[in-house]
Coordinates of C-alpha atoms and ligand atoms in Angstrom, one line a residue:
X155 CA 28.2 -2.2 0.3
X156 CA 25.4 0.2 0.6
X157 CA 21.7 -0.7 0.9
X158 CA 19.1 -1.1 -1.8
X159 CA 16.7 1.4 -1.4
X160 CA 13.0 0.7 -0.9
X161 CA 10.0 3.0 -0.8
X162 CA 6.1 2.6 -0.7
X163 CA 3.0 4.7 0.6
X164 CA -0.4 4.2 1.3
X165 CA -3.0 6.7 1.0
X166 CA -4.7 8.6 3.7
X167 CA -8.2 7.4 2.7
X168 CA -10.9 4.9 3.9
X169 CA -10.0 2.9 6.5
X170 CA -7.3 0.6 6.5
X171 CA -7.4 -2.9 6.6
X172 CA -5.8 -6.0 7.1
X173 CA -5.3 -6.4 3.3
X174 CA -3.0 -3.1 2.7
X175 CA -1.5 -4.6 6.2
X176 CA -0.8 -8.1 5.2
X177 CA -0.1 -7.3 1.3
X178 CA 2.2 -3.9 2.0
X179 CA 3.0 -2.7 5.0
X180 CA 3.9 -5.6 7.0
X181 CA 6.4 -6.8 4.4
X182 CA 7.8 -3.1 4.9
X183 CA 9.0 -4.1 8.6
X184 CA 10.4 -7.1 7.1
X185 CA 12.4 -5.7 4.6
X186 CA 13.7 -2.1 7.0
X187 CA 16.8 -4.1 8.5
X188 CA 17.7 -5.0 4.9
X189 CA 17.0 -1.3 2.5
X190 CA 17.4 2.0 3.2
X191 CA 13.9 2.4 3.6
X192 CA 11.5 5.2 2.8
X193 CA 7.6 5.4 3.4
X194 CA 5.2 7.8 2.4
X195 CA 1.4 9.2 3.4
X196 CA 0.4 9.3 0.1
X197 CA -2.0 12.3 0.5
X198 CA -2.0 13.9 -3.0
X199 CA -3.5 10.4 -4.0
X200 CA -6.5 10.4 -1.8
X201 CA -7.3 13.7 -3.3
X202 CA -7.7 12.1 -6.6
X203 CA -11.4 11.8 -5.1
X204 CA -13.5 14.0 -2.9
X205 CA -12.2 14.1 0.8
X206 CA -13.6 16.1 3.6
X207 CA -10.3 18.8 4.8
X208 CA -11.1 17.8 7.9
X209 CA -11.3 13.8 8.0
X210 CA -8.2 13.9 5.6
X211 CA -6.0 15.8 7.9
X212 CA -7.4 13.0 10.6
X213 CA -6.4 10.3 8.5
X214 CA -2.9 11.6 7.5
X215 CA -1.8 11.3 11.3
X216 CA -3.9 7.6 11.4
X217 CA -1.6 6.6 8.7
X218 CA 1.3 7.4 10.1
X219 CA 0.6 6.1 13.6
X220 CA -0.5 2.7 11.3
X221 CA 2.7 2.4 10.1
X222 CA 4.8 3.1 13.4
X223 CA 2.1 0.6 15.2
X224 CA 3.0 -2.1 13.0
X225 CA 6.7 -2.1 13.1
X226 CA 8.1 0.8 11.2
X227 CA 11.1 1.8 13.5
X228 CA 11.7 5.8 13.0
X229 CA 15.3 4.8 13.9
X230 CA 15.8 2.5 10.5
X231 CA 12.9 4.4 7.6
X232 CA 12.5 7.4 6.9
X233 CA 8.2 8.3 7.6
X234 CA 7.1 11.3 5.5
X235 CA 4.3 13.0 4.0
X236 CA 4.2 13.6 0.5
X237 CA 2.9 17.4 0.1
X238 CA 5.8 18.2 2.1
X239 CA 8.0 17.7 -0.4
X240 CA 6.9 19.9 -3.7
X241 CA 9.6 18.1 -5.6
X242 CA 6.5 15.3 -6.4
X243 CA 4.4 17.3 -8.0
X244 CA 7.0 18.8 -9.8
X245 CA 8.3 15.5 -11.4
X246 CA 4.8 14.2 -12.2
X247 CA 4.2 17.3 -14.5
X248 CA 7.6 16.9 -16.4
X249 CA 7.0 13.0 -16.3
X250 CA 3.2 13.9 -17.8
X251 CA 4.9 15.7 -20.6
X252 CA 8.1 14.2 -21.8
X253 CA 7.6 10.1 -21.0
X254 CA 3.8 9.5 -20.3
X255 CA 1.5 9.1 -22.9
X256 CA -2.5 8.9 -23.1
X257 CA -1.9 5.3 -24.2
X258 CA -0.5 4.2 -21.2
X259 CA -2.6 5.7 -18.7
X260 CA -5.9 4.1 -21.0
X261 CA -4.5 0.9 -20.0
X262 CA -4.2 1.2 -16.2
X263 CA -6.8 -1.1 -15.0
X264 CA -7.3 0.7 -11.3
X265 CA -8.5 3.8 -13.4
X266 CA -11.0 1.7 -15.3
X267 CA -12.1 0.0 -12.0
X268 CA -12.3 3.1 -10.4
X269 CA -13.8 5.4 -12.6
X270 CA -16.4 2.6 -13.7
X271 CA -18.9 3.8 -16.2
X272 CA -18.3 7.2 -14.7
X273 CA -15.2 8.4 -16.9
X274 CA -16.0 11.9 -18.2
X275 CA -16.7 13.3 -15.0
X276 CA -14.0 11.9 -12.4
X277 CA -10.9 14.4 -11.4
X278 CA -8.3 14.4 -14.4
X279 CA -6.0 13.6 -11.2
X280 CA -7.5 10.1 -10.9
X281 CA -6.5 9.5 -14.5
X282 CA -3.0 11.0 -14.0
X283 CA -2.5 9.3 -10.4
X284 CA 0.0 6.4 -11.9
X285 CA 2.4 9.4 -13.2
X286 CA 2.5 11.1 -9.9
X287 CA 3.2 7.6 -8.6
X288 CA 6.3 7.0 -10.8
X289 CA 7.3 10.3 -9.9
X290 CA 7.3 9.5 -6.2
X291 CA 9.1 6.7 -6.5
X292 CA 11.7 7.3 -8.9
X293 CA 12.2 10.9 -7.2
X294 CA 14.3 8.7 -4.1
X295 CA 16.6 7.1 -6.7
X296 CA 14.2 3.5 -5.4
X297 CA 14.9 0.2 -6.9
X298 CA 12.8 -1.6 -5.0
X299 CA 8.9 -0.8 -4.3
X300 CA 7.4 -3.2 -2.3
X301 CA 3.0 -3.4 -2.9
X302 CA 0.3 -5.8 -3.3
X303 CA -0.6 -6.9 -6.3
X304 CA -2.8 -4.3 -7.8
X305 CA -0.2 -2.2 -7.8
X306 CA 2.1 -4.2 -9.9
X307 CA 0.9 -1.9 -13.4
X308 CA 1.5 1.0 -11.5
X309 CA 5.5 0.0 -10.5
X310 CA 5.8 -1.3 -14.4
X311 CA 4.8 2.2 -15.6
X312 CA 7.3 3.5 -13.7
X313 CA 10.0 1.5 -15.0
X314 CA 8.7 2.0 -18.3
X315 CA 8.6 6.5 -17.6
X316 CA 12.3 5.9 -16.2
X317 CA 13.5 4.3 -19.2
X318 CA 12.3 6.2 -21.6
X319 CA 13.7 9.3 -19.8
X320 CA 17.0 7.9 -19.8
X321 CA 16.9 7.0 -23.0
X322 CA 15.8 10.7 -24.3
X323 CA 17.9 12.4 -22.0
X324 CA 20.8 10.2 -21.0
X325 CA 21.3 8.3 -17.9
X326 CA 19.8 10.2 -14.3
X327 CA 17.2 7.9 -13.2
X328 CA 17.1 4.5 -11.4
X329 CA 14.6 2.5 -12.8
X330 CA 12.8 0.4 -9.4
X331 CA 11.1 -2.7 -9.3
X332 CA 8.5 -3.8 -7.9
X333 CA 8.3 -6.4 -4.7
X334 CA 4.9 -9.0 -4.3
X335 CA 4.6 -11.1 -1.5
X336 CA 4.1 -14.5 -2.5
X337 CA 1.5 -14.9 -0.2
X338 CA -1.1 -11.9 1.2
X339 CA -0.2 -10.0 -2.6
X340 CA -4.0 -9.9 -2.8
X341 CA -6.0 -10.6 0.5
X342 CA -9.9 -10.5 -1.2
X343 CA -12.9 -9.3 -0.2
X344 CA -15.0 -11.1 3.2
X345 CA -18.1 -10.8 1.6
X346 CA -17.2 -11.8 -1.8
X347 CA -13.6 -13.5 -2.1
X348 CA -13.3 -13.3 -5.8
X349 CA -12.9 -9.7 -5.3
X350 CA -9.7 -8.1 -3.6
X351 CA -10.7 -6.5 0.1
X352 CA -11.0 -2.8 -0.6
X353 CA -11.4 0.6 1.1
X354 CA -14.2 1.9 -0.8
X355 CA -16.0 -1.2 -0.7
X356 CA -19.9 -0.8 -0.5
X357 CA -20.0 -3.2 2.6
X358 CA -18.3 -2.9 6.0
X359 CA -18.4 -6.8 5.9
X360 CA -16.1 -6.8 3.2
X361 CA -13.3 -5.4 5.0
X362 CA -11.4 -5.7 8.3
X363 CA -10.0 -2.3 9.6
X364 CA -7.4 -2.1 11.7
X365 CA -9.3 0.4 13.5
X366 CA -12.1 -2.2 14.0
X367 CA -13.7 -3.3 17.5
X368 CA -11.8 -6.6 17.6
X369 CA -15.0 -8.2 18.8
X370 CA -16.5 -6.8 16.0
X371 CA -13.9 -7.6 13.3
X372 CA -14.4 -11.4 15.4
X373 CA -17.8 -11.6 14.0
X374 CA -17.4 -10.4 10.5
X375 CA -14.7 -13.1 9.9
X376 CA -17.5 -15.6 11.8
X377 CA -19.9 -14.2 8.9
X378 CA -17.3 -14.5 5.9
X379 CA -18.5 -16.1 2.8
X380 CA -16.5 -20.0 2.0
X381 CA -17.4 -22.4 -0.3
X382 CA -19.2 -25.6 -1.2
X383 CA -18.0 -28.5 0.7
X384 CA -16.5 -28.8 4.1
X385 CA -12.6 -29.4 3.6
X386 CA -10.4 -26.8 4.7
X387 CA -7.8 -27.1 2.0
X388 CA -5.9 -24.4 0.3
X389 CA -7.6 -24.0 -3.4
X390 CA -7.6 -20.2 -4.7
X391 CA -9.9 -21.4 -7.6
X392 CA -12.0 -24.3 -6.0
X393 CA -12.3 -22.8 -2.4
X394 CA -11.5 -18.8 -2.5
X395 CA -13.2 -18.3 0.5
X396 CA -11.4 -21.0 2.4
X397 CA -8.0 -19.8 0.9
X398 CA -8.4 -16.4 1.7
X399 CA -9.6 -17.3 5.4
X400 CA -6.1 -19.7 5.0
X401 CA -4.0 -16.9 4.0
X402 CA -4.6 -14.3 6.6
X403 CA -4.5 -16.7 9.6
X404 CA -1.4 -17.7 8.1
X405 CA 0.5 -14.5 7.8
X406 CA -1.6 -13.0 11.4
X407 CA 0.1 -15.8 13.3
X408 CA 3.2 -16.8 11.0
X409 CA 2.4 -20.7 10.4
X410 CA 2.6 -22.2 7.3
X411 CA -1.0 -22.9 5.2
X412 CA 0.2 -26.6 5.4
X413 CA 0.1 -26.7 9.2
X414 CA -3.1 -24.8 9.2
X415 CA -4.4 -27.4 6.8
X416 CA -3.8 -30.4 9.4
X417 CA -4.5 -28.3 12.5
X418 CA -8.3 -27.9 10.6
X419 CA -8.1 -31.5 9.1
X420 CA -11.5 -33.2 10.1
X421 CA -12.7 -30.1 11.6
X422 CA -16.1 -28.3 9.9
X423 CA -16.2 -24.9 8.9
X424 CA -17.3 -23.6 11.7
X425 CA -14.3 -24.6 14.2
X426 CA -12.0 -23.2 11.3
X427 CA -13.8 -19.3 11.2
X428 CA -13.6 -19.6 14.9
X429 CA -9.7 -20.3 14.6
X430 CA -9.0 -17.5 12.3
X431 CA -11.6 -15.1 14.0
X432 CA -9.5 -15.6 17.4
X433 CA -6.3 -14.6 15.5
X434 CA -7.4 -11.7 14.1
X435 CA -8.6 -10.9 17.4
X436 CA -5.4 -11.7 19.0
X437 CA -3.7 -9.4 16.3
X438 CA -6.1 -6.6 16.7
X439 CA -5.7 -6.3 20.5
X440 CA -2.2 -6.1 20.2
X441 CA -1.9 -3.6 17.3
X442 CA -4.5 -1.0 18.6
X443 CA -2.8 -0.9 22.0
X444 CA 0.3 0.1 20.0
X445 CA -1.4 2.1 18.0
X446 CA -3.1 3.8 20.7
X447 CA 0.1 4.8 22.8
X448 CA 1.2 6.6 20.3
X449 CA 0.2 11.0 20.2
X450 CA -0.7 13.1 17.1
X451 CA 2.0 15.3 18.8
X452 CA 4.6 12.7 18.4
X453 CA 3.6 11.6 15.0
X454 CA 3.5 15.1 13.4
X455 CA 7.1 15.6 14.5
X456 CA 8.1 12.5 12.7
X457 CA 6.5 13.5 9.9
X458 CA 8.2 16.5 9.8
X459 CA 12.1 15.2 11.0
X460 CA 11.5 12.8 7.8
X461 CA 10.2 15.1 5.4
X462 CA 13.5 17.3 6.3
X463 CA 15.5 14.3 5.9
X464 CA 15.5 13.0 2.5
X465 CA 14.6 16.9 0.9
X466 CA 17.6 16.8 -0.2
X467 CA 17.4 13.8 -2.2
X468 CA 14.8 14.7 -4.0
X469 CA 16.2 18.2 -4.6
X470 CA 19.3 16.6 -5.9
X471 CA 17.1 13.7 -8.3
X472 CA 14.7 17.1 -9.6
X473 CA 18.0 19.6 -10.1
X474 CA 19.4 16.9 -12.1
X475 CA 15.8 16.3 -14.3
X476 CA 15.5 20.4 -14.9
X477 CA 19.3 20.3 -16.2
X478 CA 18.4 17.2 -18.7
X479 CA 15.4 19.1 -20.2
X480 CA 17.1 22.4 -20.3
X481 CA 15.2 24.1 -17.5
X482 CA 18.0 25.4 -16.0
Ligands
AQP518 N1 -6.6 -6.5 -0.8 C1 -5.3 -6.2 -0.7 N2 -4.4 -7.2 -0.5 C2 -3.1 -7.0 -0.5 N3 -2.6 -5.7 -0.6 C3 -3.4 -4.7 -0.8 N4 -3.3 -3.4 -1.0 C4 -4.5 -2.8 -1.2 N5 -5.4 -3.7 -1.1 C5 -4.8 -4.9 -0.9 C6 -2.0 -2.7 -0.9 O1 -2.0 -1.8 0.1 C7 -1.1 -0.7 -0.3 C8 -1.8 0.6 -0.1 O2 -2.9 0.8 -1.0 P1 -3.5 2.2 -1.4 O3 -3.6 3.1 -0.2 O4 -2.7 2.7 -2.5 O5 -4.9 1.8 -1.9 P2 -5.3 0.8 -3.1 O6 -4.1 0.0 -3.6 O7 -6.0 1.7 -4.0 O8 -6.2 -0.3 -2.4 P3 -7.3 -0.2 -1.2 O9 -6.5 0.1 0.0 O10 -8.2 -1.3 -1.2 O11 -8.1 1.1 -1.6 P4 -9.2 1.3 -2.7 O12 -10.5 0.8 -2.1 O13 -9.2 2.7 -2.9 O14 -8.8 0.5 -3.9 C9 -0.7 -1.0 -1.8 O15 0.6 -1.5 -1.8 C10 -1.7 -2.0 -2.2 O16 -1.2 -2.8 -3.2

């Protein structure tokens, strides 16, 4: 039996931290053995907003040497970057005007998060980013998209653009669906865990980079806001802070929240930020001396052998999409 096919991306913007690490990219390795796996730089996202040329064609090669440092093996999935392939654009603009509707993009919460009270002057791309998205992923014939959970809308949209493509046109697409993790779908903010960790958060403290001094990264964990109280007990709505702390030593060091919970029992919360801070430590050390063996050199090529790679696929996917709406 062949393999389900996965694919997923992150965007070449910001710096990125332990949250798009724990809530995507590490469930990626999991899941290469299994799938057929394809991952993406996501670059024509990041330009949804303004980006220095420079820093952007910096980050592209960070995000690649991100993924290969954390366990994508170029021998199992497929590592690519997406303006290679012109097929993506070209699907998002027939996806913009025979499935996706104004309605559906109003709804997208990210937008409305992003945009804030900003609307009539951000890039019409940042409103149209979901459609590009579903292009993206339904372009590989992907039935399975493994993200945290803020991307869950994003996945359902493109179900719902695949769908309704079929149904107009007759059966060519596979419609995907979308893979959480149960834990680490939404690792929150450091400075205010109600919040999920983010990017383009005002506040370095809210974040821990991958590409963070580990000593420093140490310290902001040390500085992380908890709760009221003094029990180190998993309670997303009583004790966010806790929780998050909880979750990320959990997944950093693979041991289950329950044994964290009596390894802290009768401890205060002190000895418990010192036990998490020394794990992400641990985890940090060990990453960046991955991360740091690798070359630009080596990572360009392997952006380039994957791009090559699965062309064809989304030659095939687009050849058959111009045919359905009498293109060519
Ligand atoms: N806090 C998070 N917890 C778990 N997963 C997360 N992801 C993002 N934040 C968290 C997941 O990381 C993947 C790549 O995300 P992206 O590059 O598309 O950026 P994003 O979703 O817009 O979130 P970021 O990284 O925090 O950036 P900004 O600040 O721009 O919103 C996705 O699978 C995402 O779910």
């Amino acid at each position: 039996m062949s393999k389900k096919k996965i694919f997923s991306g992150v965007q070449p913007s910001g710096n990125l931290h332990i949250g798009n690490y724990l809530g995507a990219i590490s469930q990626w390795v999991d899941m290469q053995d299994e799938f057929e796996s394809i991952f993406c730089v996501v670059d024509y996202h990041a330009i949804t907003v303004e980006q220095d040329p420079e820093e952007l064609k910096k980050k592209i090669i960070e995000i690649a040497k991100i993924y290969l440092a954390s366990g994508i093996d170029r021998e199992k999935s497929v590592i690519f970057q997406q303006s290679s392939i012109q097929e993506h654009t070209e699907f998002a603009w027939v996806l913009n005007c025979t499935t996706a509707r104004m309605s559906d993009l109003n709804k997208m919460t990210q937008f409305k998060d992003k945009s804030g009270d900003n609307q009539e002057n951000v890039s019409v791309g940042l409103f149209d980013y979901p459609v590009l998205m579903a292009a993206d992923i339904i372009l590989y014939d992907t039935e399975v998209v493994p993200v945290g959970d803020d991307q869950l809308q994003h996945v359902e949209l493109a179900r719902d653009l695949a769908r309704r493509f079929n149904s107009r046109f007759g059966d060519v697409l596979v419609i995907p669906e979308a893979r959480i993790r149960k834990e680490g779908a939404r690792i929150m903010g450091l400075d205010d865990p109600t919040k999920k960790m983010s990017k383009s958060a005002s506040s370095e403290a809210n974040f821990i980079a991958l590409t963070d001094d580990p000593a420093v990264a140490k310290k902001k964990i040390m500085k992380a806001t908890t709760d009221s109280g003094a029990e180190v007990k998993y309670d997303p709505e009583e004790k966010p802070g806790v929780s998050n702390l909880l979750v990320i030593e959990s997944l950093l060091t693979k041991t289950s929240i329950e044994d964290l919970e009596k390894k802290y029992e009768g401890k205060m919360y002190g000895d418990f930020k010192k036990g998490v801070a020394e794990a992400v430590e641990k985890f940090l050390i060990n990453f960046q001396e991955k991360y740091n063996a690798i070359t630009d050199e080596e990572v360009r090529k392997i952006l380039d052998d994957g791009a090559k790679k699965i062309k064809p696929i989304a030659e095939r996917v687009m050849g058959d999409v111009k045919k359905k709406i009498g293109v060519r």
